[in-house]
Amino acid sequence: MHASKSKIKYICLSDLHLGSHSALLTDTPATDGTSGTGASAGPLRDAFSAALIKTLETFDPAPQPEELPFVVLLGDIFDLSLGTPKSSIQTFGAFLDSLMNAGAGDAFGPFIFLPGNHDHELWTVTRFQDMIGASEADDKYVHTTPAFADPQTQPAAALMDRILTDKGFKPATTFYPNMGLRSDDNKRMVVLHHGHFVESMYRLMSTLTSLLNGSPNISFDAETLERLNSSWIDFIWSTDGDNGELGTDITRAFHALMTGRQDLRFDHRLAHILAEKLAAGLPLPHTAKARTWTENAARAFVDSTLGNFSQMERFSYHETLGADSLAGLKTYISDTVQRQISDELPGAEVEDLTFIFGHTHKPFETRVTVPGFATPPAIYNTGGWDMDTPMFGTRLGGAVVFIDEDLNVASLRVCDVPQQADDAAPSKVRVVTADGTPDKNPLAQGLQRAVSANQGLWDAFSAKAAEAYRVKQAYIMEQHQTGNDRENETGGTS
């Protein structure tokens, strides 16, 4: 087979949620009350690694070292909310071992990490480390990075860089919240973002600040968004796994939400965390009355701002993108992304924009009309590798998005939740684009040829992915039953 004329420049993966027991690539605990591992994710990690690396080798059999593609980890690679840091790190290491054994050391270039909400804490650590030696006037005292910058000029990704290099891979640098790619004439651009700022939940402190100031015109530029919301994101989404017993309670509440049981339970757990923070941070007496006050204040805040937590996008299983998230997507592109383009590339007139994000765990490819852009931007979602619900027949699934040197983009849809429990035919791996056909996309054409040449490896992966979904479904349902049993024993006070 001839090598493709296109050159892959970036490989994008997101939402692995490594460390969370509901994630496909994380080992599943025993569900029969015994200790040890119920099901190893090792065979699935190995199958994916083998198929991906062989496909890259087929696409370009003899790349020069400087031509090796960047690997973009587009957030929520670690799950530091529903998994412990130890579990996340160990599972990431196991995944890297599978990739290295398949030949990724010779197939991958440097790594780029864009943190998501579940591993946002790593961006906070990176930002603080990057301040060492900075003066008060130094622009390192900012909450974001430039989007359109050389990756080699960006700070090393905290923890991620250490793990990768210890495993023999090339280093990792960080962009946050956006990474931008552009053609020489600035007319064609690709912008990548994990996707959390598309949802109002993660802009909550901006909304609260606007309400307190009596001003509806709070800025949505990247720096202001992160400055106002970073502590909130760390507080709720990126530290619970390191929070001992309380973190375990949050995980139990989350499993209740995943099975549709007691939606408000998760909101109440969030209120409990907030009350703990208030009690620790305010000069209040250590009395029952003070504890009651903080609990009531926290619950009122959560109820008035979060509303029903189950309305979040990742829990809207049967539609690709809900109306609120679609509006948030358009606002983020037309306001936050457009401002960053204007600030960093004055005078740029974008004729063709592609926006790539994850976060929702529901992969899709389309074009969306966005104010300020004459041509509707192409939108790609990288999906996720997490079983958010025991339901089958949902939109959940995983994808790998590729970008070539000419900024062509194609999505490799690698796995979908089975349509029904006894579905004997796993979903087929397929190449798709936002324009529906790969006819005018040399990257998609070359990728399809390379996938077809390795169909046996991808079929083996698909079979293991389908089985992994069934294992995770059983685990989630077991957690649901355990929660019911615990509440029956305690009268609902657990």
Coordinates of C-alpha atoms in Angstrom, one line a residue:
M1 CA 0.0 0.0 0.0
H2 CA 1.3 3.5 -0.9
A3 CA 1.7 6.1 1.9
S4 CA -0.8 8.9 2.0
K5 CA 0.1 12.2 0.4
S6 CA -1.3 13.9 3.5
K7 CA 1.0 14.1 6.6
I8 CA -0.7 13.6 10.0
K9 CA 0.5 16.5 12.3
Y10 CA -1.7 16.0 15.4
I11 CA -3.5 13.1 17.0
C12 CA -6.2 14.2 19.5
L13 CA -7.6 12.1 22.4
S14 CA -9.8 13.2 25.2
D15 CA -11.9 12.0 28.1
L16 CA -10.2 8.8 29.0
H17 CA -11.1 9.4 32.7
L18 CA -8.3 7.1 33.8
G19 CA -8.7 6.1 37.4
S20 CA -12.5 6.2 37.4
H21 CA -14.0 2.7 37.6
S22 CA -16.6 3.5 35.0
A23 CA -13.9 4.3 32.4
L24 CA -13.3 1.7 29.7
L25 CA -9.5 1.7 30.0
T26 CA -9.5 1.4 33.8
D27 CA -9.6 -2.0 35.5
T28 CA -13.0 -2.8 37.0
P29 CA -13.2 -3.9 40.7
A30 CA -14.9 -7.1 41.6
T31 CA -18.7 -6.8 41.9
D32 CA -19.3 -9.8 44.1
G33 CA -17.9 -8.4 47.3
T34 CA -14.5 -10.1 47.0
S35 CA -11.2 -8.2 46.9
G36 CA -9.1 -7.9 43.8
T37 CA -9.8 -7.0 40.2
G38 CA -13.1 -8.0 38.6
A39 CA -12.0 -7.4 35.0
S40 CA -8.8 -6.1 33.6
A41 CA -8.8 -3.4 31.0
G42 CA -5.4 -4.5 29.8
P43 CA -6.7 -6.5 26.7
L44 CA -8.6 -3.4 25.6
R45 CA -5.7 -1.1 26.0
D46 CA -3.5 -3.5 24.1
A47 CA -6.0 -3.9 21.3
F48 CA -6.4 -0.2 20.8
S49 CA -2.7 0.5 20.9
A50 CA -1.9 -2.2 18.3
A51 CA -4.6 -1.0 15.9
L52 CA -3.7 2.7 16.2
I53 CA 0.0 2.2 15.8
K54 CA -0.3 -0.1 12.9
T55 CA -2.7 2.3 11.2
L56 CA -0.2 5.1 11.7
E57 CA 2.6 2.9 10.2
T58 CA 0.4 2.2 7.2
F59 CA -0.5 5.8 6.7
D60 CA 3.2 6.8 6.7
P61 CA 5.6 3.9 6.7
A62 CA 8.8 5.9 7.0
P63 CA 8.3 9.3 8.7
Q64 CA 11.3 11.4 9.5
P65 CA 11.8 12.1 13.2
E66 CA 10.8 15.7 12.8
E67 CA 7.6 14.6 11.0
L68 CA 6.2 12.4 13.9
P69 CA 2.8 13.7 14.9
F70 CA 2.1 15.6 18.2
V71 CA -0.2 13.7 20.5
V72 CA -2.8 16.1 21.9
L73 CA -4.4 15.0 25.2
L74 CA -7.5 17.1 25.2
G75 CA -8.4 17.0 28.9
D76 CA -10.0 14.7 31.4
I77 CA -7.2 12.2 30.7
F78 CA -7.0 11.7 34.5
D79 CA -10.2 11.6 36.6
L80 CA -9.1 13.4 39.8
S81 CA -12.7 13.7 40.9
L82 CA -14.1 10.1 40.7
G83 CA -10.7 8.3 40.9
T84 CA -7.8 8.7 43.3
P85 CA -4.6 10.3 42.0
K86 CA -2.8 7.0 42.6
S87 CA -5.3 5.1 40.5
S88 CA -5.2 7.7 37.7
I89 CA -1.4 7.7 37.5
Q90 CA -1.2 3.9 37.6
T91 CA -3.8 3.4 34.9
F92 CA -2.1 6.1 32.7
G93 CA 1.1 4.2 33.1
A94 CA -0.5 1.0 32.1
F95 CA -2.0 2.6 29.0
L96 CA 1.4 4.1 28.1
D97 CA 3.0 0.6 28.5
S98 CA 0.5 -0.8 26.0
L99 CA 1.2 2.0 23.6
M100 CA 5.0 1.6 23.9
N101 CA 4.8 -2.2 23.4
A102 CA 2.9 -1.6 20.2
G103 CA 5.6 0.7 18.9
A104 CA 4.4 4.2 19.9
G105 CA 7.9 5.3 20.9
D106 CA 8.7 5.4 17.2
A107 CA 5.3 6.7 16.0
F108 CA 4.6 9.6 18.4
G109 CA 6.2 13.0 18.6
P110 CA 6.0 15.3 21.6
F111 CA 2.8 15.5 23.7
I112 CA 0.5 18.5 24.3
F113 CA -1.8 18.6 27.2
L114 CA -4.9 20.8 27.5
P115 CA -6.4 20.1 30.9
G116 CA -10.1 19.5 31.4
N117 CA -12.4 20.0 34.4
H118 CA -11.5 16.6 35.9
D119 CA -7.7 17.1 35.7
H120 CA -7.8 21.0 35.9
E121 CA -5.8 20.8 39.1
L122 CA -2.8 19.9 37.0
W123 CA -3.1 23.2 35.2
T124 CA -3.1 25.0 38.5
V125 CA 0.1 23.2 39.5
T126 CA 1.7 24.0 36.1
R127 CA 0.7 27.6 36.4
F128 CA 2.2 28.0 39.9
Q129 CA 5.4 26.2 38.8
D130 CA 5.8 28.5 35.8
M131 CA 5.7 31.5 38.2
I132 CA 9.0 30.6 39.8
G133 CA 11.5 33.4 39.2
A134 CA 8.8 35.7 37.7
S135 CA 8.7 39.4 38.7
E136 CA 5.5 41.2 39.7
A137 CA 5.3 42.7 36.2
D138 CA 6.0 39.3 34.4
D139 CA 3.1 38.1 32.3
K140 CA 3.6 34.6 33.8
Y141 CA 1.1 35.9 36.5
V142 CA -1.8 35.0 34.2
H143 CA -4.3 32.2 34.3
T144 CA -4.1 31.2 30.6
T145 CA -1.5 30.5 27.9
P146 CA -1.5 32.0 24.4
A147 CA -3.4 29.8 22.0
F148 CA -1.3 30.4 18.8
A149 CA 2.2 29.7 20.2
D150 CA 5.0 27.2 19.5
P151 CA 4.4 24.2 21.7
Q152 CA 8.1 24.2 22.6
T153 CA 7.7 27.7 24.2
Q154 CA 4.9 26.5 26.5
P155 CA 5.4 25.3 30.1
A156 CA 6.0 21.6 30.8
A157 CA 2.8 19.8 31.8
A158 CA 2.9 19.1 35.5
L159 CA 2.9 15.4 36.4
M160 CA 2.0 14.5 32.8
D161 CA 5.5 15.3 31.5
R162 CA 7.2 13.3 34.3
I163 CA 5.1 10.2 33.7
L164 CA 5.6 10.3 29.9
T165 CA 9.3 10.8 30.0
D166 CA 9.7 8.1 32.7
K167 CA 7.9 5.7 30.2
G168 CA 10.3 6.6 27.4
F169 CA 8.0 9.0 25.5
K170 CA 8.8 12.5 24.4
P171 CA 8.0 15.5 26.7
A172 CA 4.6 17.2 27.2
T173 CA 3.9 20.9 27.3
T174 CA 0.6 22.6 28.2
F175 CA -1.9 25.0 26.6
Y176 CA -4.9 26.2 28.4
P177 CA -7.8 26.7 27.8
N178 CA -7.3 26.9 24.0
M179 CA -4.7 25.8 21.5
G180 CA -4.7 27.3 18.1
L181 CA -3.3 26.2 14.7
R182 CA -3.2 28.5 11.7
S183 CA -2.2 28.6 8.0
D184 CA 0.5 31.0 6.9
D185 CA -2.0 33.5 5.7
N186 CA -4.2 33.1 8.8
K187 CA -7.2 32.3 6.7
R188 CA -7.5 28.7 7.9
M189 CA -7.5 27.9 11.6
V190 CA -8.1 25.0 14.0
V191 CA -8.8 25.7 17.7
L192 CA -8.9 23.0 20.4
H193 CA -10.4 23.2 23.8
H194 CA -11.5 20.5 26.3
G195 CA -15.0 21.8 26.2
H196 CA -16.0 22.6 29.8
F197 CA -16.4 26.3 29.2
V198 CA -19.1 25.5 26.7
E199 CA -21.4 24.6 29.6
S200 CA -22.8 27.2 32.0
M201 CA -21.9 25.0 35.0
Y202 CA -18.2 25.9 34.5
R203 CA -18.8 29.6 34.0
L204 CA -20.8 29.7 37.3
M205 CA -18.5 32.2 39.1
S206 CA -18.7 34.5 36.1
T207 CA -22.5 34.4 36.4
L208 CA -22.3 34.9 40.2
T209 CA -19.9 37.9 39.8
S210 CA -22.2 39.4 37.2
L211 CA -25.2 39.1 39.6
L212 CA -23.3 40.5 42.5
N213 CA -22.0 43.5 40.5
G214 CA -25.4 44.1 38.9
S215 CA -23.7 44.0 35.5
P216 CA -24.8 41.6 32.7
N217 CA -21.7 42.4 30.7
I218 CA -19.0 40.3 32.4
S219 CA -16.2 39.6 30.0
F220 CA -16.0 36.1 28.5
D221 CA -12.4 36.4 27.3
A222 CA -10.3 33.4 28.1
E223 CA -8.2 35.1 30.9
T224 CA -11.3 36.4 32.7
L225 CA -13.2 33.1 32.4
E226 CA -10.3 31.2 34.0
R227 CA -9.5 33.8 36.6
L228 CA -13.0 33.8 37.9
N229 CA -13.8 30.1 37.6
S230 CA -10.5 28.2 38.1
S231 CA -10.9 27.8 41.9
W232 CA -14.5 26.6 41.4
I233 CA -13.5 24.0 38.9
D234 CA -10.7 22.7 41.1
F235 CA -13.0 22.8 44.1
I236 CA -15.8 20.7 42.6
W237 CA -14.3 18.7 39.8
S238 CA -10.6 18.1 40.2
T239 CA -9.8 17.3 43.9
D240 CA -12.5 15.0 45.2
G241 CA -10.4 11.9 44.4
D242 CA -7.8 13.1 46.9
N243 CA -10.5 13.9 49.5
G244 CA -10.6 10.7 51.5
E245 CA -14.0 9.7 52.9
L246 CA -15.7 12.7 51.5
G247 CA -14.4 11.9 48.0
T248 CA -15.8 8.4 48.4
D249 CA -19.2 9.8 49.3
I250 CA -19.1 12.0 46.2
T251 CA -18.4 8.9 44.1
R252 CA -21.3 7.1 45.6
A253 CA -23.6 10.0 45.0
F254 CA -22.3 10.2 41.4
H255 CA -23.1 6.5 40.8
A256 CA -26.6 7.3 42.1
L257 CA -27.0 10.0 39.5
M258 CA -25.7 7.7 36.7
T259 CA -28.5 5.2 37.5
G260 CA -31.2 7.9 37.7
R261 CA -31.6 7.5 41.4
Q262 CA -32.2 10.6 43.6
D263 CA -30.9 13.3 41.3
L264 CA -30.7 15.8 44.2
R265 CA -28.3 13.6 46.1
F266 CA -25.4 14.8 44.2
D267 CA -26.4 18.5 44.6
H268 CA -26.6 17.9 48.4
R269 CA -23.1 16.4 48.4
L270 CA -21.8 19.4 46.6
A271 CA -23.5 21.6 49.2
H272 CA -21.9 19.6 52.0
I273 CA -18.4 20.2 50.5
L274 CA -19.2 23.9 50.2
A275 CA -20.3 24.0 53.8
E276 CA -17.1 22.4 54.9
K277 CA -15.1 25.0 53.0
L278 CA -17.2 27.8 54.4
A279 CA -16.7 26.5 58.0
A280 CA -12.9 26.2 57.4
G281 CA -12.6 29.6 55.8
L282 CA -14.8 31.8 57.9
P283 CA -14.3 32.9 61.5
L284 CA -17.4 31.1 62.7
P285 CA -17.9 29.5 66.2
H286 CA -17.7 25.7 66.4
T287 CA -21.3 25.3 67.4
A288 CA -24.3 23.4 66.1
K289 CA -26.0 26.6 65.1
A290 CA -23.0 27.7 63.0
R291 CA -22.9 24.3 61.3
T292 CA -26.6 24.6 60.5
W293 CA -26.1 28.1 59.1
T294 CA -23.3 27.0 56.8
E295 CA -25.2 23.9 55.6
N296 CA -28.3 26.0 54.8
A297 CA -26.3 28.8 53.1
A298 CA -24.4 26.2 51.0
R299 CA -27.6 24.3 50.0
A300 CA -29.3 27.6 49.0
F301 CA -26.4 28.6 46.9
V302 CA -26.2 25.2 45.1
D303 CA -30.0 25.1 44.6
S304 CA -30.1 28.6 43.2
T305 CA -27.0 28.3 40.9
L306 CA -26.6 24.7 39.9
G307 CA -30.3 23.8 39.7
N308 CA -30.8 20.1 38.8
F309 CA -27.3 18.7 38.3
S310 CA -28.7 15.9 36.1
Q311 CA -29.4 18.5 33.3
M312 CA -25.6 18.7 32.5
E313 CA -24.7 17.9 28.9
R314 CA -23.0 14.6 29.6
F315 CA -26.2 13.2 31.2
S316 CA -28.3 14.1 28.1
Y317 CA -27.7 10.7 26.6
H318 CA -30.0 10.7 23.6
E319 CA -29.1 13.9 21.8
T320 CA -25.7 14.9 20.4
L321 CA -25.8 18.4 21.9
G322 CA -28.5 20.0 23.9
A323 CA -29.9 23.5 23.2
D324 CA -28.2 25.2 26.1
S325 CA -24.8 23.6 25.3
L326 CA -25.2 24.5 21.6
A327 CA -25.8 28.1 22.6
G328 CA -22.8 27.9 24.9
L329 CA -20.7 26.5 22.1
K330 CA -21.7 29.4 19.8
T331 CA -20.9 32.0 22.5
Y332 CA -17.6 30.4 23.3
I333 CA -16.5 30.5 19.6
S334 CA -17.9 33.9 18.7
D335 CA -16.7 35.6 21.9
T336 CA -13.8 33.7 23.7
V337 CA -12.2 32.2 20.7
Q338 CA -12.7 35.2 18.4
R339 CA -11.2 37.5 21.0
Q340 CA -8.2 35.3 21.4
I341 CA -7.7 35.3 17.6
S342 CA -8.0 39.1 17.4
D343 CA -5.7 39.7 20.4
E344 CA -2.9 37.3 19.3
L345 CA -3.3 37.7 15.5
P346 CA -4.4 41.3 14.8
G347 CA -6.0 41.8 11.4
A348 CA -6.5 38.0 10.8
E349 CA -9.5 37.3 8.6
V350 CA -10.5 33.7 9.2
E351 CA -12.3 32.1 6.3
D352 CA -12.3 28.5 7.5
L353 CA -12.4 27.7 11.2
T354 CA -12.5 24.2 12.8
F355 CA -13.3 23.8 16.5
I356 CA -12.4 20.6 18.3
F357 CA -13.6 19.7 21.8
G358 CA -14.5 16.8 24.0
H359 CA -16.1 16.9 27.4
T360 CA -19.6 15.7 26.5
H361 CA -18.6 12.1 25.8
K362 CA -20.8 12.2 22.6
P363 CA -18.7 12.3 19.4
F364 CA -20.1 14.2 16.4
E365 CA -19.0 16.1 13.3
T366 CA -21.0 19.0 11.8
R367 CA -20.9 22.6 10.8
V368 CA -22.6 25.2 13.0
T369 CA -23.6 28.8 12.1
V370 CA -21.7 31.1 14.5
P371 CA -22.0 34.9 14.6
G372 CA -18.9 36.6 13.1
F373 CA -18.0 33.8 10.7
A374 CA -19.2 33.9 7.1
T375 CA -18.6 30.2 6.7
P376 CA -20.1 28.0 9.5
P377 CA -17.2 26.6 11.5
A378 CA -16.6 22.8 11.3
I379 CA -17.2 21.2 14.7
Y380 CA -15.6 18.0 15.9
N381 CA -16.3 16.3 19.3
T382 CA -13.8 13.6 20.4
G383 CA -16.4 11.8 22.6
G384 CA -15.3 9.9 25.7
W385 CA -14.2 6.6 27.0
D386 CA -16.4 6.5 30.1
M387 CA -19.7 4.6 30.7
D388 CA -21.8 7.5 32.1
T389 CA -24.9 5.4 32.4
P390 CA -25.9 1.7 32.4
M391 CA -28.3 2.5 29.5
F392 CA -27.4 1.1 26.1
G393 CA -28.6 2.8 22.8
T394 CA -27.2 6.2 23.8
R395 CA -25.0 8.7 21.9
L396 CA -22.0 7.9 24.0
G397 CA -18.8 6.8 22.3
G398 CA -15.1 7.5 21.7
A399 CA -13.2 9.0 18.7
V400 CA -9.7 10.0 17.8
V401 CA -9.4 13.2 15.8
F402 CA -6.5 13.7 13.3
I403 CA -5.2 17.0 11.9
D404 CA -2.8 17.1 8.9
E405 CA -0.1 19.7 8.0
D406 CA -2.7 21.5 5.8
L407 CA -5.2 21.7 8.7
N408 CA -7.5 19.1 7.2
V409 CA -9.4 17.3 9.9
A410 CA -10.9 13.8 10.1
S411 CA -12.4 11.8 13.0
L412 CA -11.9 8.1 13.5
R413 CA -15.0 6.9 15.4
V414 CA -13.5 4.0 17.3
C415 CA -16.3 2.8 19.7
D416 CA -20.0 3.4 20.5
V417 CA -22.1 2.1 23.3
P418 CA -24.0 -1.0 22.1
Q419 CA -27.5 -0.4 21.0
Q420 CA -28.9 -3.2 23.2
A421 CA -27.5 -5.6 25.8
D422 CA -27.5 -8.6 23.5
D423 CA -26.1 -6.8 20.5
A424 CA -23.8 -9.3 18.9
A425 CA -22.4 -7.0 16.3
P426 CA -19.9 -4.4 17.8
S427 CA -19.9 -1.0 16.1
K428 CA -17.5 -0.6 13.2
V429 CA -14.6 1.8 13.3
R430 CA -15.2 4.4 10.7
V431 CA -13.7 7.7 9.3
V432 CA -16.0 10.7 9.2
T433 CA -15.7 14.4 8.5
A434 CA -17.8 17.5 9.3
D435 CA -18.7 17.8 5.6
G436 CA -20.1 14.3 5.5
T437 CA -17.8 12.9 2.7
P438 CA -14.1 12.4 2.6
D439 CA -14.0 13.0 -1.2
K440 CA -12.2 16.4 -1.0
N441 CA -10.3 15.6 2.2
P442 CA -6.9 13.9 1.6
L443 CA -6.4 13.2 5.3
A444 CA -9.8 11.3 5.5
Q445 CA -9.0 9.4 2.3
G446 CA -5.6 8.3 3.5
L447 CA -6.9 7.5 7.0
Q448 CA -9.7 5.3 5.5
R449 CA -7.2 3.3 3.4
A450 CA -4.9 2.8 6.5
V451 CA -7.9 1.7 8.6
S452 CA -9.1 -0.7 5.9
A453 CA -5.6 -2.2 5.6
N454 CA -5.7 -3.0 9.4
Q455 CA -9.4 -4.0 9.6
G456 CA -8.6 -7.2 11.5
L457 CA -6.9 -5.3 14.3
W458 CA -9.8 -2.8 14.5
D459 CA -12.4 -5.6 14.5
A460 CA -10.6 -7.2 17.4
F461 CA -10.6 -3.9 19.3
S462 CA -14.3 -3.3 18.6
A463 CA -15.2 -6.7 20.0
K464 CA -13.2 -6.0 23.2
A465 CA -14.8 -2.5 23.5
A466 CA -18.3 -3.9 23.2
E467 CA -17.5 -6.4 26.0
A468 CA -15.9 -3.6 28.1
Y469 CA -19.2 -1.6 27.9
R470 CA -21.1 -4.6 29.2
V471 CA -18.6 -5.0 32.1
K472 CA -19.0 -1.4 33.0
Q473 CA -22.8 -1.6 32.8
A474 CA -22.7 -4.5 35.3
Y475 CA -20.4 -2.6 37.6
I476 CA -22.6 0.5 37.6
M477 CA -25.7 -1.5 38.3
E478 CA -23.9 -3.3 41.1
Q479 CA -23.0 0.1 42.6
H480 CA -26.7 1.1 42.2
Q481 CA -27.8 -1.9 44.2
T482 CA -25.1 -1.4 46.8
G483 CA -26.4 2.2 47.3
N484 CA -29.9 1.0 47.7
D485 CA -28.9 -1.6 50.2
R486 CA -26.9 0.9 52.2
E487 CA -29.8 3.4 52.3
N488 CA -32.2 0.6 53.4
E489 CA -29.8 -0.2 56.3
T490 CA -29.3 3.4 57.4
G491 CA -32.8 4.8 56.7
G492 CA -31.5 6.9 53.8
T493 CA -28.9 8.8 55.9
S494 CA -25.8 7.4 54.2

